[in-house]
Short mmCIF file of C-alpha atoms in Angstrom, two decimals:
data_model
loop_
_atom_site.label_atom_id
_atom_site.label_comp_id
_atom_site.label_asym_id
_atom_site.label_seq_id
_atom_site.Cartn_x
_atom_site.Cartn_y
_atom_site.Cartn_z
CA MET A 1 86.05 93.72 84.31
CA THR A 2 83.29 94.96 86.55
CA VAL A 3 83.66 98.49 87.87
CA VAL A 4 81.77 98.46 91.15
CA ASP A 5 82.21 102.10 92.04
CA ASN A 6 84.38 105.08 91.19
CA VAL A 7 85.60 107.81 93.49
CA ALA A 8 86.64 111.03 91.84
CA SER A 9 90.28 111.76 92.56
CA GLU A 10 91.48 115.05 93.94
CA PRO A 11 92.50 117.79 91.49
CA ALA A 12 96.18 118.29 90.82
CA VAL A 13 96.14 121.22 93.26
CA ALA A 14 94.32 120.35 96.48
CA GLU A 15 93.67 122.22 99.68
CA GLY A 16 95.34 120.03 102.24
CA PRO A 17 95.62 116.68 103.89
CA PRO A 18 92.48 114.66 104.61
CA PRO A 19 91.34 114.19 108.21
CA TYR A 20 92.86 110.71 108.57
CA LEU A 21 96.33 112.16 108.09
CA ALA A 22 96.02 114.37 111.19
CA GLY A 23 98.80 113.57 113.61
CA ALA A 24 100.75 111.62 110.99
CA LYS A 25 104.39 110.83 111.64
CA GLY A 26 105.75 113.22 109.02
CA SER A 27 105.95 116.99 109.46
CA VAL A 28 106.60 118.75 106.14
CA ARG A 29 108.37 122.10 106.01
CA LEU A 30 108.64 124.65 103.23
CA ARG A 31 112.40 124.09 102.98
CA GLN A 32 111.74 120.45 102.03
CA LEU A 33 109.63 121.58 99.08
CA ILE A 34 112.31 124.04 97.94
CA GLY A 35 115.03 121.40 98.20
CA ALA A 36 113.04 118.54 96.69
CA ARG A 37 113.62 119.65 93.07
CA ARG A 38 116.72 121.71 92.44
CA GLY A 39 116.04 124.79 90.33
CA TRP A 40 112.24 124.57 90.46
CA LEU A 41 111.66 127.23 93.13
CA MET A 42 113.64 130.36 93.98
CA VAL A 43 113.20 132.33 97.21
CA VAL A 44 112.40 135.91 96.18
CA ALA A 45 111.60 137.25 99.66
CA PRO A 46 112.32 134.99 102.64
CA ALA A 47 110.30 137.16 105.08
CA THR A 48 110.33 135.23 108.40
CA GLY A 49 112.23 132.22 107.00
CA ILE A 50 111.55 129.05 105.03
CA ASP A 51 111.21 126.59 107.92
CA ARG A 52 107.42 127.02 107.92
CA PRO A 53 104.86 124.20 108.10
CA LEU A 54 103.43 123.01 104.78
CA ALA A 55 100.01 121.37 104.97
CA GLY A 56 98.84 121.56 101.35
CA VAL A 57 98.62 123.66 98.21
CA THR A 58 95.87 125.73 96.67
CA ILE A 59 95.37 128.23 93.87
CA TRP A 60 94.68 131.69 95.25
CA ASP A 61 91.08 132.75 94.79
CA PRO A 62 90.04 136.20 96.08
CA ALA A 63 86.53 134.86 96.72
CA ARG A 64 87.73 132.14 99.09
CA ALA A 65 90.03 132.31 102.10
CA PRO A 66 92.91 129.81 101.99
CA GLY A 67 93.37 127.11 104.58
CA ARG A 68 96.08 127.26 107.21
CA HIS A 69 99.69 126.55 106.21
CA GLN A 70 98.83 126.31 102.52
CA LEU A 71 101.13 127.05 99.60
CA LEU A 72 99.30 129.83 97.72
CA LEU A 73 99.80 129.69 93.95
CA VAL A 74 99.26 132.95 92.09
CA VAL A 75 98.77 131.51 88.61
CA SER A 76 98.05 134.83 86.87
CA SER A 77 100.81 135.66 84.38
CA HIS A 78 100.61 139.40 85.14
CA PRO A 79 99.39 140.04 88.69
CA THR A 80 99.13 143.69 89.70
CA GLY A 81 100.67 145.20 92.78
CA ASP A 82 97.24 145.50 94.41
CA GLU A 83 96.51 141.82 93.74
CA LEU A 84 99.82 140.75 95.25
CA ALA A 85 99.22 142.94 98.30
CA GLU A 86 95.81 141.26 98.74
CA VAL A 87 97.37 137.80 98.39
CA LEU A 88 100.01 138.60 101.01
CA ALA A 89 97.36 139.90 103.38
CA GLU A 90 95.39 136.67 102.98
CA ALA A 91 98.61 134.68 103.43
CA SER A 92 99.36 136.54 106.65
CA ALA A 93 95.90 135.90 108.09
CA ALA A 94 96.03 132.20 107.20
CA GLU A 95 99.67 131.68 108.28
CA SER A 96 100.36 130.40 104.77
CA ALA A 97 103.53 128.47 104.03
CA ALA A 98 104.43 130.81 101.15
CA VAL A 99 103.09 132.72 98.16
CA VAL A 100 104.28 131.40 94.80
CA VAL A 101 104.39 133.41 91.56
CA ARG A 102 105.76 132.76 88.09
CA SER A 103 109.39 133.83 87.64
CA GLY A 104 109.67 137.31 86.08
CA CYS A 105 106.02 138.29 86.56
CA LEU A 106 106.40 140.63 89.55
CA PRO A 107 105.52 144.28 88.72
CA ARG A 108 108.59 146.51 88.72
CA GLU A 109 107.00 149.06 90.99
CA PHE A 110 106.07 146.44 93.61
CA ASP A 111 108.53 146.18 96.54
CA VAL A 112 108.12 142.49 97.17
CA GLU A 113 110.65 142.26 100.01
CA LEU A 114 108.97 145.08 101.95
CA ALA A 115 105.46 143.66 101.38
CA ALA A 116 106.51 140.11 102.26
CA GLY A 117 108.26 141.33 105.40
CA ARG A 118 105.16 143.15 106.58
CA ALA A 119 102.93 140.15 105.88
CA GLY A 120 105.40 137.66 107.34
CA ALA A 121 104.96 135.31 104.37
CA PRO A 122 107.79 134.15 102.07
CA VAL A 123 107.46 134.70 98.32
CA LEU A 124 108.78 132.06 95.92
CA ALA A 125 109.16 132.12 92.14
CA VAL A 126 108.57 129.11 89.88
CA ALA A 127 111.19 128.59 87.17
CA ASP A 128 110.24 128.68 83.51
CA GLY A 129 109.44 125.22 82.20
CA VAL A 130 107.97 124.01 85.50
CA SER A 131 104.18 123.79 85.37
CA TRP A 132 101.75 124.68 88.15
CA GLU A 133 100.51 121.08 87.99
CA GLU A 134 104.03 119.83 88.77
CA ILE A 135 104.37 122.21 91.73
CA GLY A 136 100.94 121.11 92.98
CA ALA A 137 101.77 117.43 92.55
CA LEU A 138 105.11 117.82 94.33
CA ALA A 139 103.68 119.71 97.32
CA ARG A 140 100.76 117.34 97.72
CA SER A 141 103.09 114.37 97.35
CA LEU A 142 105.31 115.58 100.20
CA VAL A 143 102.34 116.07 102.49
CA SER A 144 100.73 112.74 101.59
CA ALA A 145 104.01 110.81 101.84
CA ALA A 146 104.68 112.26 105.29
CA GLY A 147 101.27 111.00 106.35
CA PHE A 148 102.37 107.46 105.54
CA GLY A 149 105.65 107.85 107.42
CA VAL A 150 107.97 108.23 104.42
CA ARG A 151 111.26 109.80 105.47
CA GLY A 152 113.03 112.41 103.36
CA ALA A 153 111.92 115.00 100.89
CA THR A 154 110.47 112.73 98.23
CA PRO A 155 109.50 109.05 98.01
CA THR A 156 112.32 107.81 95.79
CA ALA A 157 113.98 104.39 95.62
CA SER A 158 113.72 102.87 99.12
CA GLY A 159 111.17 105.55 99.97
CA LEU A 160 108.69 103.89 97.62
CA TYR A 161 108.88 100.78 99.79
CA GLU A 162 108.33 102.92 102.89
CA LEU A 163 105.27 104.42 101.21
CA ALA A 164 103.91 100.98 100.30
CA GLU A 165 104.49 99.71 103.85
CA GLY A 166 102.77 102.71 105.43
CA ALA A 167 99.84 102.38 103.04
CA ALA A 168 99.51 98.65 103.70
CA LEU A 169 99.20 99.36 107.43
CA ALA A 170 96.62 102.11 106.87
CA LEU A 171 94.58 99.96 104.47
CA ASP A 172 95.06 96.54 106.08
CA GLY A 173 95.76 95.12 102.63
CA ALA A 174 98.47 94.37 100.09
CA VAL A 175 99.79 97.40 98.20
CA VAL A 176 101.69 97.26 94.90
CA LEU A 177 103.16 100.33 93.15
CA THR A 178 103.88 100.01 89.42
CA ASP A 179 105.18 102.15 86.59
CA ALA A 180 103.14 102.99 83.49
CA GLY A 181 104.01 99.62 81.98
CA LEU A 182 102.60 97.87 85.08
CA ARG A 183 106.03 96.70 86.19
CA VAL A 184 106.32 96.38 89.96
CA LEU A 185 108.50 99.02 91.63
CA ALA A 186 107.56 98.49 95.29
CA PHE A 187 105.15 96.47 97.37
CA ALA A 188 104.06 95.62 100.91
CA CYS A 189 101.81 92.70 101.78
CA GLY A 190 101.02 92.54 105.47
CA ASP A 191 98.74 89.56 106.09
CA THR A 192 96.84 89.88 102.78
CA VAL A 193 98.57 87.90 100.03
CA ASP A 194 96.46 85.98 97.53
CA ASP A 195 97.74 84.01 94.55
CA LEU A 196 97.35 86.90 92.09
CA THR A 197 99.27 89.28 94.34
CA SER A 198 102.03 86.70 94.83
CA GLU A 199 102.30 86.15 91.08
CA THR A 200 102.46 89.92 90.50
CA ILE A 201 105.28 90.37 93.01
CA LEU A 202 107.33 87.36 91.93
CA ALA A 203 107.10 88.21 88.22
CA ARG A 204 107.68 91.91 88.97
CA ARG A 205 104.83 92.71 86.61
CA ALA A 206 101.05 92.46 86.73
CA PRO A 207 99.90 89.18 85.09
CA LYS A 208 97.95 89.44 81.85
CA VAL A 209 94.60 88.78 83.55
CA LEU A 210 95.21 91.82 85.76
CA ARG A 211 96.94 94.03 83.19
CA GLU A 212 93.93 94.18 80.92
CA ARG A 213 91.74 95.32 83.79
CA LEU A 214 94.24 97.81 85.18
CA VAL A 215 94.69 99.54 81.84
CA LEU A 216 90.95 100.16 81.64
CA ALA A 217 90.51 101.06 85.29
CA GLY A 218 93.54 103.35 85.39
CA SER A 219 92.90 105.26 82.18
CA GLY A 220 91.09 108.13 83.95
CA ARG A 221 91.67 110.20 87.07
CA ASN A 222 89.47 108.07 89.34
CA VAL A 223 90.10 105.56 92.08
CA SER A 224 88.30 102.43 90.90
CA ARG A 225 87.17 99.22 92.51
CA ILE A 226 87.40 96.29 90.14
CA GLU A 227 86.52 92.62 90.35
CA VAL A 228 89.06 90.16 88.95
CA ALA A 229 87.58 86.77 88.10
CA GLY A 230 88.74 84.18 90.60
CA ALA A 231 90.82 86.68 92.58
CA GLY A 232 88.36 89.08 94.19
CA PRO A 233 88.30 92.89 94.34
CA ARG A 234 91.10 95.39 93.79
CA LEU A 235 91.29 99.13 94.41
CA VAL A 236 93.19 100.87 91.61
CA ALA A 237 94.41 104.46 91.40
CA PRO A 238 96.42 106.06 88.60
CA ILE A 239 99.58 107.91 89.62
CA LEU A 240 99.17 111.19 87.76
CA VAL A 241 101.82 113.69 86.73
CA GLY A 242 99.76 116.40 85.12
CA ASP A 243 97.57 114.56 82.60
CA LEU A 244 100.05 111.69 82.24
CA VAL A 245 99.40 108.33 83.90
CA ALA A 246 102.93 107.58 85.17
CA GLY A 247 102.06 104.49 87.19
CA HIS A 248 99.42 102.73 89.29
CA VAL A 249 98.59 101.86 92.88
CA VAL A 250 96.96 98.43 93.20
CA VAL A 251 95.48 97.44 96.55
CA THR A 252 94.11 94.05 97.58
CA PRO A 253 91.71 94.87 100.45
CA GLY A 254 91.89 92.92 103.68
CA PRO A 255 89.13 91.99 106.15
CA ASP A 256 89.59 95.24 108.11
CA THR A 257 90.14 97.66 105.24
CA PRO A 258 88.40 100.92 106.28
CA ASP A 259 85.48 102.51 104.42
CA CYS A 260 87.67 105.49 103.56
CA ALA A 261 90.01 103.19 101.57
CA PRO A 262 89.35 104.88 98.18
CA ARG A 263 90.42 108.23 99.64
CA VAL A 264 93.53 106.64 101.20
CA VAL A 265 94.44 104.97 97.90
CA GLY A 266 94.14 108.36 96.19
CA GLU A 267 96.56 109.81 98.74
CA VAL A 268 99.01 106.96 98.12
CA ALA A 269 98.91 107.77 94.40
CA ALA A 270 99.46 111.46 95.17
CA ALA A 271 102.40 110.63 97.44
CA ALA A 272 103.99 108.43 94.78
CA ALA A 273 103.69 111.13 92.11
CA ALA A 274 106.87 112.91 93.20
CA TRP A 275 108.89 109.82 92.32
CA PHE A 276 107.72 110.11 88.71
CA LEU A 277 108.02 113.88 88.28
CA ASP A 278 111.61 113.71 87.08
CA GLU A 279 110.74 111.16 84.39
CA GLN A 280 109.75 114.12 82.24
CA ALA A 281 113.35 115.35 82.39
CA GLY A 282 115.04 112.54 80.49
CA PRO A 283 116.84 109.20 80.71
CA ASP A 284 118.45 109.75 84.12
CA ASP A 285 115.19 108.81 85.80
CA GLU A 286 114.77 105.71 83.68
CA ASP A 287 117.85 104.62 85.62
CA LEU A 288 115.85 104.76 88.86
CA VAL A 289 113.32 102.27 87.49
CA ARG A 290 116.08 100.00 86.21
CA ALA A 291 117.85 100.21 89.57
CA GLU A 292 114.74 99.11 91.46
CA LEU A 293 114.23 96.18 89.08
CA LEU A 294 117.89 95.13 89.35
CA ARG A 295 117.77 95.39 93.16
CA GLY A 296 114.66 93.25 93.12
CA LEU A 297 116.39 90.66 90.94
CA LEU A 298 119.52 90.46 93.14
CA THR A 299 117.60 90.31 96.43
CA GLY A 300 115.20 87.61 95.21
CA ARG A 301 112.13 89.85 95.05
CA GLY A 302 112.15 90.25 91.27
CA SER A 303 112.75 88.40 88.04
CA LEU A 304 115.28 88.64 85.24
CA GLU A 305 112.40 88.60 82.73
CA ALA A 306 110.86 91.80 84.11
CA LEU A 307 114.21 93.61 83.93
CA THR A 308 115.12 92.38 80.45
CA GLU A 309 111.71 93.47 79.19
CA ARG A 310 112.36 96.94 80.60
CA LEU A 311 115.74 96.98 78.88
CA GLY A 312 114.15 96.00 75.57
CA ARG A 313 116.10 92.77 75.17
CA PRO A 314 114.83 89.27 74.33
CA ALA A 315 114.05 86.97 77.25
CA ALA A 316 116.57 84.39 76.01
CA ALA A 317 119.47 86.86 75.96
CA ARG A 318 122.58 86.13 77.99
CA TRP A 319 123.85 88.69 80.47
CA CYS A 320 126.93 89.67 82.42
CA LEU A 321 126.99 91.09 85.95
CA ILE A 322 129.79 93.47 86.96
CA SER A 323 130.54 94.56 90.52
CA LEU A 324 132.35 97.79 91.36
CA GLY A 325 133.72 99.01 94.68
CA ALA A 326 135.94 101.73 96.10
CA HIS A 327 139.65 100.87 96.12
CA GLY A 328 141.95 101.27 99.10
CA ASP A 329 141.49 103.10 102.38
CA GLY A 330 141.14 106.67 101.09
CA GLU A 331 138.19 108.65 102.40
CA THR A 332 136.21 110.20 99.53
CA ARG A 333 132.71 111.50 99.02
CA ALA A 334 131.82 108.19 97.35
CA THR A 335 132.76 105.95 100.25
CA SER A 336 131.10 105.09 103.53
CA PRO A 337 132.88 104.37 106.82
CA ALA A 338 132.84 100.73 105.72
CA ARG A 339 134.81 101.79 102.63
CA GLY A 340 131.99 100.95 100.27
CA LEU A 341 130.09 102.93 97.67
CA THR A 342 127.17 104.97 98.98
CA PRO A 343 123.73 105.06 97.32
CA ASP A 344 124.12 108.68 96.18
CA VAL A 345 126.64 107.63 93.49
CA GLU A 346 124.16 105.25 91.88
CA ARG A 347 123.01 107.77 89.26
CA LEU A 348 126.58 108.74 88.37
CA LEU A 349 127.51 105.11 87.77
CA ALA A 350 124.25 104.45 85.91
CA ARG A 351 124.86 107.37 83.57
CA CYS A 352 128.39 106.18 82.80
CA ALA A 353 127.22 102.61 82.19
CA ARG A 354 124.34 103.69 79.96
CA MET A 355 126.67 105.82 77.83
CA LEU A 356 128.78 102.72 77.18
CA ASP A 357 125.79 100.42 76.65
CA PRO A 358 122.18 101.75 76.44
CA SER A 359 120.88 98.39 77.76
CA ALA A 360 122.79 98.61 81.06
CA ALA A 361 121.06 98.62 84.47
CA THR A 362 122.89 99.81 87.59
CA ALA A 363 122.12 99.52 91.31
CA VAL A 364 124.04 100.03 94.56
CA LEU A 365 123.37 97.27 97.06
CA ASP A 366 125.16 96.89 100.41
CA THR A 367 127.93 99.38 99.46
CA VAL A 368 128.74 97.56 96.19
CA ALA A 369 127.57 98.70 92.75
CA TYR A 370 126.26 96.11 90.29
CA VAL A 371 125.88 96.66 86.55
CA LEU A 372 123.94 94.23 84.37
CA VAL A 373 124.82 94.36 80.67
CA PRO A 374 124.14 92.09 77.67
CA HIS A 375 126.85 89.46 77.31
CA SER A 376 128.84 89.97 74.13
CA PRO A 377 131.71 87.51 73.59
CA ALA A 378 132.93 89.53 70.62
CA ALA A 379 133.24 92.85 72.49
CA GLY A 380 134.33 91.23 75.74
CA PRO A 381 132.67 92.04 79.09
CA SER A 382 136.07 92.66 80.68
CA VAL A 383 136.76 95.42 78.16
CA PHE A 384 133.42 97.05 79.00
CA ALA A 385 134.10 96.73 82.75
CA GLU A 386 137.56 98.28 82.45
CA ARG A 387 136.24 101.23 80.43
CA LEU A 388 133.44 101.72 82.94
CA ARG A 389 135.82 101.50 85.92
CA GLN A 390 138.14 104.12 84.49
CA ARG A 391 135.41 106.44 83.24
CA ALA A 392 133.35 106.32 86.45
CA ALA A 393 136.25 106.96 88.82
CA THR A 394 136.33 110.70 88.08
CA PRO A 395 132.64 111.59 88.59
CA VAL A 396 132.36 109.21 91.55
CA GLY A 397 135.42 110.76 93.16
CA ALA A 398 137.22 107.54 94.08
CA PRO A 399 139.45 104.94 92.42
CA LEU A 400 137.38 101.85 91.66
CA VAL A 401 137.90 98.13 91.30
CA ALA A 402 135.70 95.94 89.10
CA CYS A 403 134.98 92.23 88.78
CA VAL A 404 133.19 90.50 85.90
CA SER A 405 130.94 87.45 86.14
CA GLN A 406 130.54 84.61 83.68
CA ALA A 407 127.65 84.64 81.17
CA LEU A 408 124.28 84.51 82.95
CA ALA A 409 121.04 83.02 81.64
CA THR A 410 118.69 83.01 84.64
CA GLY A 411 117.84 85.04 87.71
CA ASP A 412 119.28 82.29 89.92
CA ASP A 413 122.59 82.62 88.05
CA ALA A 414 122.63 86.37 88.74
CA ARG A 415 121.90 85.97 92.45
CA ALA A 416 124.57 83.29 92.87
CA GLU A 417 127.20 85.43 91.12
CA CYS A 418 126.15 88.52 93.09
CA ARG A 419 127.30 87.02 96.39
CA LEU A 420 130.67 86.00 94.94
CA LEU A 421 131.14 89.35 93.17
CA LYS A 422 130.72 91.19 96.46
CA GLN A 423 133.52 89.14 98.01
CA ALA A 424 135.64 89.63 94.90
CA VAL A 425 135.36 93.42 95.23
CA ALA A 426 136.62 93.19 98.82
CA VAL A 427 139.59 91.10 97.63
CA LEU A 428 140.46 93.56 94.84
CA ALA A 429 140.00 96.61 97.09
CA ALA A 430 142.79 95.35 99.38
CA ARG A 431 145.31 94.97 96.54
CA PRO A 432 148.02 97.60 95.87
CA SER A 433 146.43 99.00 92.69
CA ALA A 434 142.91 99.40 91.31
CA VAL A 435 142.20 96.79 88.61
CA THR A 436 139.49 94.95 86.69
CA ALA A 437 139.42 91.16 87.02
CA ASP A 438 137.35 88.17 85.96
CA LEU A 439 135.55 86.31 88.72
CA SER A 440 136.74 82.99 87.30
CA GLY A 441 140.35 83.86 88.12
CA LEU A 442 139.48 85.23 91.55
CA ARG A 443 137.42 82.32 92.85
CA PRO A 444 140.25 80.79 94.97
CA HIS A 445 140.85 84.21 96.57
CA VAL A 446 137.12 84.62 97.16
CA VAL A 447 137.06 81.27 98.96
CA ILE A 448 139.91 82.43 101.22
CA ALA A 449 138.05 85.70 101.88
CA GLU A 450 134.93 83.78 102.90
CA LEU A 451 137.01 81.60 105.22
CA ALA A 452 138.49 84.78 106.75
CA GLY A 453 134.98 85.90 107.54
CA LEU A 454 134.27 82.51 109.07
CA ALA A 455 137.40 82.84 111.22
CA THR A 456 135.82 85.90 112.84
CA GLU A 457 133.10 83.64 114.24
CA TYR A 458 135.47 80.73 114.92
CA PRO A 459 138.86 82.25 115.95
CA GLY A 460 140.13 78.78 116.81
CA LEU A 461 140.73 78.24 113.08
CA LEU A 462 143.78 80.52 113.43
CA ASN A 463 145.29 78.75 116.43
CA GLY A 464 148.24 76.41 116.05
CA ALA A 465 151.82 76.61 114.88
CA LEU A 466 151.73 80.38 114.29
CA ASP A 467 150.75 81.16 117.89
CA VAL A 468 154.41 81.68 118.84
CA LEU A 469 154.85 84.36 116.21
CA ARG A 470 151.47 85.96 116.87
CA ARG A 471 152.44 86.52 120.53
CA ASP A 472 155.76 88.06 119.50
CA GLU A 473 155.38 91.85 119.24
CA SER A 474 158.83 92.44 117.77
CA PRO A 475 159.39 93.39 114.10
CA ARG A 476 160.65 89.85 113.57
CA SER A 477 157.11 88.43 113.55
CA ALA A 478 156.04 90.67 110.65
CA GLU A 479 159.26 89.76 108.83
CA TYR A 480 158.51 86.06 109.19
CA LEU A 481 154.92 86.59 108.01
CA ASP A 482 156.23 88.30 104.86
CA THR A 483 158.69 85.44 104.40
CA LEU A 484 155.97 82.79 104.53
CA LEU A 485 153.58 84.74 102.33
CA SER A 486 156.25 85.33 99.66
CA TRP A 487 157.21 81.66 99.76
CA PHE A 488 153.62 80.51 99.28
CA ASP A 489 153.03 83.12 96.55
CA ALA A 490 156.11 81.78 94.74
CA GLY A 491 154.78 78.23 94.81
CA CYS A 492 157.24 77.31 97.58
CA ASP A 493 160.19 78.25 95.37
CA ALA A 494 162.78 79.83 97.71
CA THR A 495 164.76 81.42 94.88
CA ARG A 496 161.76 83.26 93.42
CA ALA A 497 160.51 84.26 96.88
CA ALA A 498 163.91 85.65 97.84
CA ALA A 499 164.00 87.71 94.66
CA ALA A 500 160.53 89.12 95.41
CA LEU A 501 161.71 90.21 98.88
CA ARG A 502 165.09 91.37 97.53
CA VAL A 503 167.12 89.28 99.95
CA HIS A 504 169.82 86.70 99.31
CA ARG A 505 168.56 83.15 98.76
CA ASN A 506 170.60 81.85 101.70
CA THR A 507 169.10 84.53 103.97
CA PHE A 508 165.66 83.48 102.88
CA ARG A 509 166.35 79.79 103.50
CA TYR A 510 167.70 80.63 106.97
CA ARG A 511 164.44 82.44 107.79
CA LEU A 512 162.43 79.39 106.75
CA GLN A 513 164.54 77.19 109.01
CA ARG A 514 164.03 79.58 111.95
CA ILE A 515 160.26 79.52 111.35
CA GLU A 516 160.29 75.70 111.42
CA GLN A 517 162.23 75.73 114.68
CA LEU A 518 160.16 78.42 116.41
CA CYS A 519 156.76 77.11 115.29
CA GLY A 520 157.53 73.42 115.49
CA VAL A 521 156.40 72.64 111.94
CA ASP A 522 157.77 70.57 109.10
CA LEU A 523 157.41 72.53 105.85
CA ASP A 524 158.07 69.35 103.87
CA ASP A 525 154.85 67.83 105.28
CA ALA A 526 152.04 68.55 102.80
CA VAL A 527 149.24 68.78 105.40
CA GLN A 528 151.24 71.00 107.77
CA ARG A 529 152.31 73.20 104.86
CA PHE A 530 148.71 73.52 103.59
CA THR A 531 147.37 74.38 107.08
CA LEU A 532 150.11 76.95 107.62
CA GLU A 533 149.49 78.59 104.25
CA LEU A 534 145.75 78.79 104.91
CA GLN A 535 146.31 80.42 108.32
CA VAL A 536 148.86 82.88 106.90
CA ARG A 537 146.48 83.99 104.17
CA LEU A 538 143.60 84.36 106.61
CA LEU A 539 145.78 86.46 108.90
CA VAL A 540 146.83 88.70 106.01
CA LEU A 541 143.19 89.33 105.09
CA ARG A 542 142.45 90.14 108.74
CA GLY A 543 145.22 92.74 108.83
CA GLY A 544 148.25 90.73 109.92
CA TRP A 545 149.10 89.37 113.36
#
């Protein structure tokens, strides 16, 4: 590795956004900072409100006036009343976003609400266990992320892709965001994609030739420019959470990459830091990394090898994919208008899955949840899926259905099963009760469901003998539909079908004869019978006549 130059990164607490972020799409407010991490900040004195602009964060220094709209951190463990009065006066003059103190450190004799009201500056308290470095990293991350057009309070999950895309536009280059193990979490390429970048994205991990250089380049707090033999230069920045290197930003410069690129790369790293802050809290945030890798696998942007390595399993292991969806038509907090699971239940499902199997990975994709677990013929994947379905229903707030794939060995297997599992969930969701089923037994029903979707584009598939009944708005048409469906479900056995409908066998046979007469069909003809059954089942899936 050749280090061409190094640019010192900003300190954990910086004074504000760099000039190139002026006029950026995002506009950060104090309320976003307060809501970004629950329990980190408490409003002690709201003063004029918490919807104030936030442009940066700085440690209060009596010898230096703060910049405009800054978050002023009073890091002293025992500030006096006079010191706090001075801080609030400075905050008032600078139109600061807020003054932040350590929880429990306010002097008893100091009337903070009165002083804050006079100064017009809110006062916040940092909870015990939250460091000043974390507050600084979070505030700076919000400001930097807004500069790259990231929506929402923090760049998490899909927001990481938004951050990468915004950075790629600003840098005119390919941008890859990784975790500490150099596994790819998000990327954006633009027009700059060389072979090494392509290999990194497809494998979902930096190749060995790049890993060795990134470890050395990203070991400090600097933005580095490195030369990779046969691949050209890279700009590398560590994503820092305090003194911990939580990940990396890797940029392949393009022909029009600006001279200020090192500074921009540093801002990208600062913006990404908020995504890693919660990793200090425990295993819940490991689920976010696993979810991104599983989403990448199922959408064709990632590999099974990268995910299995993260899960600590051998590359040759066999896996099982389970799909879960909301059952029935009930409106719950877990379901969207399309009656599918919403992304906010991903963590709940991931926690339940991980408690049952520590090697599970969970992701919500297109309103369906997918859980990848090691395949264990002895334990039985259906048993795992049923336990997960029942256990997750309570925290998710909705009855669930689940479908289990066959054993999977490759990423292509997983992607092929994913499409079928999504259809299977739709089939199960329409059934009277919530159940767990194997995909192997549902495949014929999945085929019918796919044909029903095709009939939406080609409604002529439903035209024919049933047209007479479809135009009949009387209750008789629904009765005849039930008659045909029961007959087909019973394998064309009139006695069994009559018992299922609780009518006399002769009554049932009379209905069949009337259907033949009205529709002009011969139910003894195999082709006519097959066509009629197919149309009946398609109509049922589409909601009836």
